[in-house]
mmCIF file of C-alpha atoms in Angstrom:
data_model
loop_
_atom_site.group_PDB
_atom_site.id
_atom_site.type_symbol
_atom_site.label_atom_id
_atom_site.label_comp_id
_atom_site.label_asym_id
_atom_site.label_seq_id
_atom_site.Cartn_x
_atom_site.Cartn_y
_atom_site.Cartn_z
ATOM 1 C CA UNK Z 1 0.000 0.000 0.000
ATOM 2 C CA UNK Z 2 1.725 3.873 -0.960
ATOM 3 C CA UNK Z 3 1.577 6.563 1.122
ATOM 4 C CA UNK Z 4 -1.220 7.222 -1.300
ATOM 5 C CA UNK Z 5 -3.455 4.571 -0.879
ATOM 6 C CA UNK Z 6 -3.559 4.606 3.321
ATOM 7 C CA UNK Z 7 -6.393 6.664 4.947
ATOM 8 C CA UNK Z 8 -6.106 10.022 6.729
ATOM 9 C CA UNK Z 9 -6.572 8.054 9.992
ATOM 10 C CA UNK Z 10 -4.475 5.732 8.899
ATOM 11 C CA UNK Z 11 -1.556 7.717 8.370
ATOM 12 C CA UNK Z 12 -1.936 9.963 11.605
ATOM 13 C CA UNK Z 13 -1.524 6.223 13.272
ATOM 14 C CA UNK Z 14 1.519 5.008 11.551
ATOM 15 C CA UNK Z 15 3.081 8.665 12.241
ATOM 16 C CA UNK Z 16 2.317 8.668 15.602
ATOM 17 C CA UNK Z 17 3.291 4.977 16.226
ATOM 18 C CA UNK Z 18 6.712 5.835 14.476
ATOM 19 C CA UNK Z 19 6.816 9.150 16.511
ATOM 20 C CA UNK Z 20 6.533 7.576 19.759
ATOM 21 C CA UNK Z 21 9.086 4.764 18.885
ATOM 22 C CA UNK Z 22 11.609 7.350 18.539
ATOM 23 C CA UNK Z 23 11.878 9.043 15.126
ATOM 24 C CA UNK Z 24 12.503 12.951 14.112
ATOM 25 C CA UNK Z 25 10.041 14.967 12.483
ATOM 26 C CA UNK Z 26 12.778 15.197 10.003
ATOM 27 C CA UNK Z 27 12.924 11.576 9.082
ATOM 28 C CA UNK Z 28 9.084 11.120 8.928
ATOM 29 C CA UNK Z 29 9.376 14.010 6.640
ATOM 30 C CA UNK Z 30 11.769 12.538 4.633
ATOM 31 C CA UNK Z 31 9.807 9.101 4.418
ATOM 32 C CA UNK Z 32 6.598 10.332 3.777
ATOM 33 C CA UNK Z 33 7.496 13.156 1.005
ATOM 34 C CA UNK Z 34 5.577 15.495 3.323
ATOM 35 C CA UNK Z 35 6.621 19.200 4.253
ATOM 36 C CA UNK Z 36 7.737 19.953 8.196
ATOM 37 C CA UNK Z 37 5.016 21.751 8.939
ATOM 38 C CA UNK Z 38 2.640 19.051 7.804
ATOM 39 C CA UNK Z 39 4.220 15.908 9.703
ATOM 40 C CA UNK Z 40 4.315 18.333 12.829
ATOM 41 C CA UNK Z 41 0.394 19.293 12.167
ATOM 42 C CA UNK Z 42 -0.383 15.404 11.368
ATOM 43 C CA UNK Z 43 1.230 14.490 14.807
ATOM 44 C CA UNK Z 44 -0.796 16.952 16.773
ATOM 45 C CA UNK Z 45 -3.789 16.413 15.632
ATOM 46 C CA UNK Z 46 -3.431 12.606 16.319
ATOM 47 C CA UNK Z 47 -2.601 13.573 19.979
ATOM 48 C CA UNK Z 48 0.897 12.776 19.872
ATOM 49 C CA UNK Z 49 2.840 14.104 23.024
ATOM 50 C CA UNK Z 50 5.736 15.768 21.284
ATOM 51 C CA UNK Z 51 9.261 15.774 22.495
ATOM 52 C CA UNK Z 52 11.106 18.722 23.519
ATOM 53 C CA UNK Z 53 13.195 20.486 21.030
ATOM 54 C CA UNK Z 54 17.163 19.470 20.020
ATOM 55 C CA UNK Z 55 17.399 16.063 20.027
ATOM 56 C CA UNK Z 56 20.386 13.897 21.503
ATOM 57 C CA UNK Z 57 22.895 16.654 19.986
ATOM 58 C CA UNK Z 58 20.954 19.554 21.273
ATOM 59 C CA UNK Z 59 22.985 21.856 23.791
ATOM 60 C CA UNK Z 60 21.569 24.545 25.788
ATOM 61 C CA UNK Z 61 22.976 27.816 25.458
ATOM 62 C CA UNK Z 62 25.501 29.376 28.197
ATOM 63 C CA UNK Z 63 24.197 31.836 29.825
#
């Protein structure tokens, strides 16, 4: 089945599911074809709890 083919629901679920297992907006962007903003939209609107910003490499600022 493409990326096409899956339901609206459907899609919000696998995102989610892949979201919560770890992955960046950033590589759910680059498997689905989708822009940024969309993935991040897509997540929220499924109810995903989203991470905090940075990542592993992140590093706060000095103050």
């Amino acid at each position: 089945m493409t990326e096409s083919d899956k339901s609206r629901e459907q899609v919000l679920s696998d995102l989610r599911s892949a979201y919560e297992r770890g992955a960046s907006i950033r590589s759910l962007v680059a498997q689905t074809g989708r822009s940024y903003g969309s993935v991040h939209s897509m997540l929220r609107e499924s109810g995903t709890r989203m991470r905090s910003r940075g990542g592993p490499n992140h590093r706060r600022r000095a103050s």
